[in-house]
Every structure is written in C-alpha cells, then in structure tokens.
Amino acid sequence: MADNSSLVGGEFLLRQINDRFIIVQLLVMIFICINVLLIVTFFEKECFYTTARYMFFAVTLLSDSLMLILSDILLILNYFQITMQVWICIIISVVALLYLIVTPVTLTVMTLERYVAICMPLQHGELCSQRSALQCILIIHGLSSVLCIVVLSTFFASASLSLYEQYRICSVEIFILHKWQAHLRSAISQFYFLIMCIIIIFSYVKIMKVAKAASAENKTSTRKGLRTVILHAFQLLLCLIQLWCPLIENAVLQINLRLFIDVRYFNYILFSVAPKCLSPLIYGLRDETFCHALKKRAFFGLYKINI
C-alpha cells in the first residue's frame, strides 16, 4: 500500500515540476552563453590574462561555469531517474565539490588583491605579478581540495567494496553513509567561511582607513575598492547560503514533501543558478577596461567606433 501511494505521489510531483524543469534548462542555457561570452572576452586581450585580478576573475568564471554544467547534468539524471555506477558518480561529485569551494576561496583572494593594491601600492607589482597569480591559483585549488580529501577519506573508510559497483542515482549526498559525516562536512565548510569572512572584514577595515586618509585624487580608487570588497562579501554570502540549503531542505522534508520540492526549486534557482552568472557579470561590467572589451565582443566589434 505504501509502495503504491509513493508511486502515485512520485508521478504527481513529476507532472507538477515538468514546467519548472523546462524553465531551469532555459535559464542554464542563457547563463552558460553569458559566461562563455565573458570567458571569450577574457582571452581576447593580453592585458587580461597577464594581470592578476583578471586571472582570478577568469578562475571564478570557469569554476562557476563548470559547476553550472555539472549541477544541471545531475539535475537531468535525477529528473529522468537515470542511474550510474557509484565509482563514476564519485568522480563527478568530487569535481563538483571541489569547484563549489574554489569560487569563494578565489573571491577571498581577489579581496586580498584589492587590499594590496590600495593599502600596499608599492608592493602590488611584485606580490600580484602574473607568476604570483599562477602560483596563487594552484594554492587556491590546494586549499579547496581539503574538503574533498576529508569527505573521500571518510567515505572510503566506511564504504564496502561492493558499493562501488552498484547502480544508483548520482548525488553529492552519496558520500553521506553516517550522520557524523554530514556534520563533519558542514563543520569544515563553516570553518572555510569563517576564515573568509575574517579576511573580508579585515580588508574592508584597512581599505576604509586608507580611504579616510587619502587625498582627493585617491578617494575615487579607494571608494571603488571598498565597493568591490562589499560585492565580494555579497557573493560569499550567496555561496554560504548555498552550503546551508541542504540542511534547510532536509528539515523541510520532515514536514511536507510538496513544500520540500518548492523550497528546493527556489534554492536551486536563487542560490545556485543565478549567482553563477549574475555576480561575475556585475563584476565584469564594473571594470571599465573589461566592460569595453565585453561590449565590443557582444556587438561583434561595432562598439569600437564609440570608444
């Protein structure tokens, strides 16, 4: 009886979320096209891929685009109830988990770059050179992989060998075999963001002090630096909320299944899909040099006449 009611409920929910599935696919296609336009613009000029802040910006673009594609693939597989072997799912999930952390870590590094540019202008050229930026990108990936290493280690220690050959619907939650693993992953994620928040607040306070002491000529650049730090803080807030979403959804699931579907759809659109495009686009449009290059690319070179 329970099995029959669960099947009927599943079919009902499938019909209900059909239109939402189509909307998500349209949004993902639009956002991927926008991100591709931003990435192509980045590789068009040498000044972009040889300057630290643009290089970090490109890392966030590539990371967000990859996360957008992977999350949409997992959504499609879940929607059509397509299963795969667990070891394949592990590979996909590890990449998704890594780049879920890469974006906020990179945003934090971009905040530090603005701090160095405004508060330590004489050292900026040396500390934020192309070579230093490349080394920093490797460090970003190393720091971001800590969560993956911990999650994989606890999973390999708990999972039986037969599990890897089983066919299941792929989800990042496949790593959670015991409740303590979920608590450990959550604790590490919160520690990441605690450190990031401290760095953002430290940078904001230091730049604010420089802004108050700056001459009239330098006030414009310092104020722009403050606005950039605030933007990074907002982007990090969205990333933090995205990590909290599974906890909220699990709590709602205990109350009502229909409400769980609505909340999960809302969270996915607002905190997963939209920030992957809108935040990088806003950041790109705020930079005058990148904005001109973006408009030139968007209007197929015709914008060059107006510059």
GROMACS .gro file of N, CA and C in nm, residues 61-152:
model
  276
   61LEU      N    1   3.498   3.252  -1.325
   61LEU     CA    2   3.413   3.227  -1.441
   61LEU      C    3   3.415   3.079  -1.480
   62LEU      N    4   3.535   3.023  -1.491
   62LEU     CA    5   3.549   2.882  -1.529
   62LEU      C    6   3.490   2.791  -1.422
   63SER      N    7   3.516   2.823  -1.296
   63SER     CA    8   3.464   2.744  -1.185
   63SER      C    9   3.312   2.745  -1.183
   64ASP      N   10   3.253   2.865  -1.194
   64ASP     CA   11   3.107   2.877  -1.192
   64ASP      C   12   3.042   2.808  -1.312
   65SER      N   13   3.105   2.821  -1.429
   65SER     CA   14   3.051   2.757  -1.549
   65SER      C   15   3.053   2.605  -1.536
   66LEU      N   16   3.165   2.552  -1.485
   66LEU     CA   17   3.175   2.407  -1.465
   66LEU      C   18   3.072   2.359  -1.364
   67MET      N   19   3.056   2.433  -1.254
   67MET     CA   20   2.957   2.396  -1.153
   67MET      C   21   2.815   2.401  -1.210
   68LEU      N   22   2.789   2.500  -1.293
   68LEU     CA   23   2.657   2.515  -1.355
   68LEU      C   24   2.627   2.395  -1.444
   69ILE      N   25   2.726   2.354  -1.523
   69ILE     CA   26   2.708   2.240  -1.615
   69ILE      C   27   2.691   2.110  -1.536
   70LEU      N   28   2.778   2.087  -1.437
   70LEU     CA   29   2.772   1.963  -1.359
   70LEU      C   30   2.641   1.953  -1.281
   71SER      N   31   2.600   2.062  -1.218
   71SER     CA   32   2.476   2.060  -1.140
   71SER      C   33   2.356   2.035  -1.229
   72ASP      N   34   2.359   2.090  -1.352
   72ASP     CA   35   2.249   2.068  -1.445
   72ASP      C   36   2.247   1.924  -1.496
   73ILE      N   37   2.365   1.867  -1.520
   73ILE     CA   38   2.372   1.725  -1.561
   73ILE      C   39   2.314   1.636  -1.452
   74LEU      N   40   2.352   1.662  -1.326
   74LEU     CA   41   2.299   1.583  -1.215
   74LEU      C   42   2.148   1.601  -1.201
   75LEU      N   43   2.101   1.725  -1.226
   75LEU     CA   44   1.957   1.752  -1.221
   75LEU      C   45   1.883   1.671  -1.327
   76ILE      N   46   1.937   1.668  -1.449
   76ILE     CA   47   1.873   1.593  -1.558
   76ILE      C   48   1.871   1.443  -1.527
   77LEU      N   49   1.984   1.391  -1.476
   77LEU     CA   50   1.992   1.248  -1.442
   77LEU      C   51   1.893   1.213  -1.332
   78ASN      N   52   1.880   1.303  -1.233
   78ASN     CA   53   1.784   1.278  -1.124
   78ASN      C   54   1.641   1.289  -1.174
   79TYR      N   55   1.615   1.385  -1.263
   79TYR     CA   56   1.479   1.406  -1.313
   79TYR      C   57   1.429   1.284  -1.390
   80PHE      N   58   1.515   1.226  -1.471
   80PHE     CA   59   1.477   1.109  -1.551
   80PHE      C   60   1.511   0.977  -1.482
   81GLN      N   61   1.554   0.987  -1.353
   81GLN     CA   62   1.582   0.868  -1.272
   81GLN      C   63   1.685   0.776  -1.339
   82ILE      N   64   1.789   0.835  -1.397
   82ILE     CA   65   1.895   0.759  -1.463
   82ILE      C   66   2.003   0.725  -1.360
   83THR      N   67   2.035   0.598  -1.350
   83THR     CA   68   2.135   0.553  -1.253
   83THR      C   69   2.271   0.534  -1.320
   84MET      N   70   2.374   0.531  -1.239
   84MET     CA   71   2.509   0.503  -1.287
   84MET      C   72   2.587   0.432  -1.177
   85GLN      N   73   2.700   0.373  -1.213
   85GLN     CA   74   2.780   0.307  -1.112
   85GLN      C   75   2.835   0.410  -1.013
   86VAL      N   76   2.844   0.369  -0.889
   86VAL     CA   77   2.882   0.461  -0.781
   86VAL      C   78   3.019   0.522  -0.805
   87TRP      N   79   3.115   0.446  -0.859
   87TRP     CA   80   3.251   0.500  -0.878
   87TRP      C   81   3.253   0.613  -0.980
   88ILE      N   82   3.163   0.608  -1.080
   88ILE     CA   83   3.153   0.718  -1.177
   88ILE      C   84   3.093   0.841  -1.109
   89CYS      N   85   2.991   0.816  -1.028
   89CYS     CA   86   2.927   0.925  -0.954
   89CYS      C   87   3.026   0.993  -0.860
   90ILE      N   88   3.115   0.914  -0.800
   90ILE     CA   89   3.215   0.969  -0.708
   90ILE      C   90   3.305   1.070  -0.781
   91ILE      N   91   3.348   1.036  -0.902
   91ILE     CA   92   3.435   1.125  -0.980
   91ILE      C   93   3.363   1.257  -1.009
   92ILE      N   94   3.237   1.248  -1.056
   92ILE     CA   95   3.160   1.369  -1.088
   92ILE      C   96   3.138   1.453  -0.962
   93SER      N   97   3.103   1.386  -0.852
   93SER     CA   98   3.072   1.457  -0.727
   93SER      C   99   3.195   1.525  -0.668
   94VAL      N  100   3.312   1.461  -0.680
   94VAL     CA  101   3.436   1.519  -0.627
   94VAL      C  102   3.470   1.648  -0.701
   95VAL      N  103   3.455   1.646  -0.834
   95VAL     CA  104   3.482   1.767  -0.913
   95VAL      C  105   3.384   1.878  -0.874
   96ALA      N  106   3.256   1.841  -0.859
   96ALA     CA  107   3.154   1.940  -0.820
   96ALA      C  108   3.183   1.997  -0.681
   97LEU      N  109   3.223   1.910  -0.588
   97LEU     CA  110   3.253   1.954  -0.452
   97LEU      C  111   3.376   2.044  -0.448
   98LEU      N  112   3.476   2.012  -0.530
   98LEU     CA  113   3.598   2.094  -0.536
   98LEU      C  114   3.567   2.235  -0.584
   99TYR      N  115   3.493   2.245  -0.695
   99TYR     CA  116   3.468   2.377  -0.753
   99TYR      C  117   3.357   2.453  -0.683
  100LEU      N  118   3.285   2.384  -0.594
  100LEU     CA  119   3.193   2.455  -0.506
  100LEU      C  120   3.271   2.542  -0.408
  101ILE      N  121   3.392   2.498  -0.371
  101ILE     CA  122   3.476   2.571  -0.277
  101ILE      C  123   3.572   2.666  -0.349
  102VAL      N  124   3.613   2.632  -0.471
  102VAL     CA  125   3.711   2.713  -0.544
  102VAL      C  126   3.662   2.857  -0.562
  103THR      N  127   3.534   2.874  -0.597
  103THR     CA  128   3.482   3.010  -0.622
  103THR      C  129   3.492   3.100  -0.499
  104PRO      N  130   3.440   3.061  -0.381
  104PRO     CA  131   3.453   3.151  -0.265
  104PRO      C  132   3.598   3.175  -0.222
  105VAL      N  133   3.684   3.074  -0.234
  105VAL     CA  134   3.826   3.094  -0.199
  105VAL      C  135   3.889   3.195  -0.293
  106THR      N  136   3.855   3.185  -0.423
  106THR     CA  137   3.909   3.280  -0.521
  106THR      C  138   3.858   3.421  -0.494
  107LEU      N  139   3.732   3.434  -0.456
  107LEU     CA  140   3.677   3.565  -0.422
  107LEU      C  141   3.752   3.627  -0.304
  108THR      N  142   3.789   3.544  -0.209
  108THR     CA  143   3.866   3.592  -0.094
  108THR      C  144   4.003   3.641  -0.137
  109VAL      N  145   4.066   3.567  -0.227
  109VAL     CA  146   4.197   3.607  -0.280
  109VAL      C  147   4.184   3.738  -0.358
  110MET      N  148   4.076   3.754  -0.432
  110MET     CA  149   4.053   3.879  -0.507
  110MET      C  150   4.038   3.997  -0.411
  111THR      N  151   3.977   3.973  -0.296
  111THR     CA  152   3.965   4.078  -0.194
  111THR      C  153   4.103   4.117  -0.141
  112LEU      N  154   4.187   4.016  -0.116
  112LEU     CA  155   4.324   4.044  -0.071
  112LEU      C  156   4.403   4.121  -0.177
  113GLU      N  157   4.378   4.090  -0.303
  113GLU     CA  158   4.447   4.161  -0.412
  113GLU      C  159   4.410   4.309  -0.410
  114ARG      N  160   4.281   4.339  -0.385
  114ARG     CA  161   4.238   4.478  -0.376
  114ARG      C  162   4.300   4.546  -0.253
  115TYR      N  163   4.313   4.470  -0.145
  115TYR     CA  164   4.375   4.524  -0.024
  115TYR      C  165   4.521   4.562  -0.052
  116VAL      N  166   4.594   4.474  -0.120
  116VAL     CA  167   4.734   4.502  -0.153
  116VAL      C  168   4.744   4.621  -0.247
  117ALA      N  169   4.654   4.628  -0.346
  117ALA     CA  170   4.658   4.736  -0.445
  117ALA      C  171   4.637   4.873  -0.381
  118ILE      N  172   4.549   4.880  -0.280
  118ILE     CA  173   4.514   5.009  -0.220
  118ILE      C  174   4.600   5.041  -0.098
  119CYS      N  175   4.626   4.940  -0.015
  119CYS     CA  176   4.700   4.964   0.110
  119CYS      C  177   4.850   4.945   0.097
  120MET      N  178   4.894   4.869  -0.004
  120MET     CA  179   5.038   4.844  -0.025
  120MET      C  180   5.072   4.861  -0.173
  121PRO      N  181   5.048   4.980  -0.228
  121PRO     CA  182   5.064   5.001  -0.372
  121PRO      C  183   5.206   4.978  -0.424
  122LEU      N  184   5.307   5.004  -0.342
  122LEU     CA  185   5.445   4.987  -0.386
  122LEU      C  186   5.482   4.838  -0.401
  123GLN      N  187   5.418   4.753  -0.322
  123GLN     CA  188   5.446   4.609  -0.330
  123GLN      C  189   5.351   4.535  -0.425
  124HIS      N  190   5.250   4.605  -0.476
  124HIS     CA  191   5.147   4.539  -0.556
  124HIS      C  192   5.204   4.473  -0.681
  125GLY      N  193   5.293   4.543  -0.751
  125GLY     CA  194   5.350   4.488  -0.874
  125GLY      C  195   5.424   4.358  -0.852
  126GLU      N  196   5.493   4.348  -0.739
  126GLU     CA  197   5.571   4.226  -0.709
  126GLU      C  198   5.482   4.114  -0.655
  127LEU      N  199   5.393   4.149  -0.562
  127LEU     CA  200   5.309   4.047  -0.499
  127LEU      C  201   5.200   3.994  -0.592
  128CYS      N  202   5.155   4.076  -0.686
  128CYS     CA  203   5.044   4.038  -0.773
  128CYS      C  204   5.087   4.029  -0.920
  129SER      N  205   5.207   3.977  -0.943
  129SER     CA  206   5.255   3.957  -1.080
  129SER      C  207   5.184   3.836  -1.142
  130GLN      N  208   5.207   3.817  -1.272
  130GLN     CA  209   5.145   3.703  -1.340
  130GLN      C  210   5.192   3.570  -1.280
  131ARG      N  211   5.322   3.561  -1.251
  131ARG     CA  212   5.376   3.438  -1.194
  131ARG      C  213   5.316   3.411  -1.055
  132SER      N  214   5.306   3.517  -0.974
  132SER     CA  215   5.247   3.502  -0.841
  132SER      C  216   5.100   3.460  -0.849
  133ALA      N  217   5.030   3.515  -0.948
  133ALA     CA  218   4.889   3.481  -0.967
  133ALA      C  219   4.871   3.334  -1.003
  134LEU      N  220   4.957   3.283  -1.090
  134LEU     CA  221   4.952   3.141  -1.129
  134LEU      C  222   4.979   3.050  -1.009
  135GLN      N  223   5.080   3.089  -0.929
  135GLN     CA  224   5.110   3.012  -0.808
  135GLN      C  225   4.992   3.017  -0.710
  136CYS      N  226   4.930   3.133  -0.702
  136CYS     CA  227   4.816   3.151  -0.612
  136CYS      C  228   4.697   3.066  -0.657
  137ILE      N  229   4.677   3.053  -0.787
  137ILE     CA  230   4.568   2.969  -0.840
  137ILE      C  231   4.588   2.824  -0.800
  138LEU      N  232   4.713   2.778  -0.803
  138LEU     CA  233   4.743   2.641  -0.758
  138LEU      C  234   4.715   2.626  -0.608
  139ILE      N  235   4.752   2.729  -0.531
  139ILE     CA  236   4.726   2.726  -0.386
  139ILE      C  237   4.576   2.724  -0.359
  140ILE      N  238   4.501   2.802  -0.437
  140ILE     CA  239   4.354   2.805  -0.423
  140ILE      C  240   4.295   2.666  -0.440
  141HIS      N  241   4.341   2.594  -0.544
  141HIS     CA  242   4.291   2.459  -0.568
  141HIS      C  243   4.336   2.362  -0.458
  142GLY      N  244   4.458   2.385  -0.405
  142GLY     CA  245   4.506   2.301  -0.296
  142GLY      C  246   4.423   2.319  -0.169
  143LEU      N  247   4.395   2.445  -0.133
  143LEU     CA  248   4.313   2.472  -0.016
  143LEU      C  249   4.170   2.423  -0.034
  144SER      N  250   4.118   2.437  -0.155
  144SER     CA  251   3.980   2.395  -0.183
  144SER      C  252   3.965   2.243  -0.180
  145SER      N  253   4.076   2.171  -0.203
  145SER     CA  254   4.069   2.025  -0.208
  145SER      C  255   4.067   1.959  -0.070
  146VAL      N  256   4.090   2.040   0.035
  146VAL     CA  257   4.092   1.983   0.172
  146VAL      C  258   3.959   1.917   0.204
  147LEU      N  259   3.849   1.985   0.172
  147LEU     CA  260   3.716   1.929   0.199
  147LEU      C  261   3.695   1.799   0.123
  148CYS      N  262   3.738   1.797  -0.005
  148CYS     CA  263   3.724   1.676  -0.087
  148CYS      C  264   3.803   1.559  -0.027
  149ILE      N  265   3.925   1.590   0.019
  149ILE     CA  266   4.011   1.484   0.076
  149ILE      C  267   3.946   1.425   0.201
  150VAL      N  268   3.893   1.513   0.288
  150VAL     CA  269   3.829   1.466   0.411
  150VAL      C  270   3.705   1.383   0.379
  151VAL      N  271   3.620   1.432   0.287
  151VAL     CA  272   3.497   1.362   0.251
  151VAL      C  273   3.528   1.226   0.189
  152LEU      N  274   3.627   1.223   0.097
  152LEU     CA  275   3.666   1.098   0.034
  152LEU      C  276   3.725   0.999   0.134
   0.00000   0.00000   0.00000
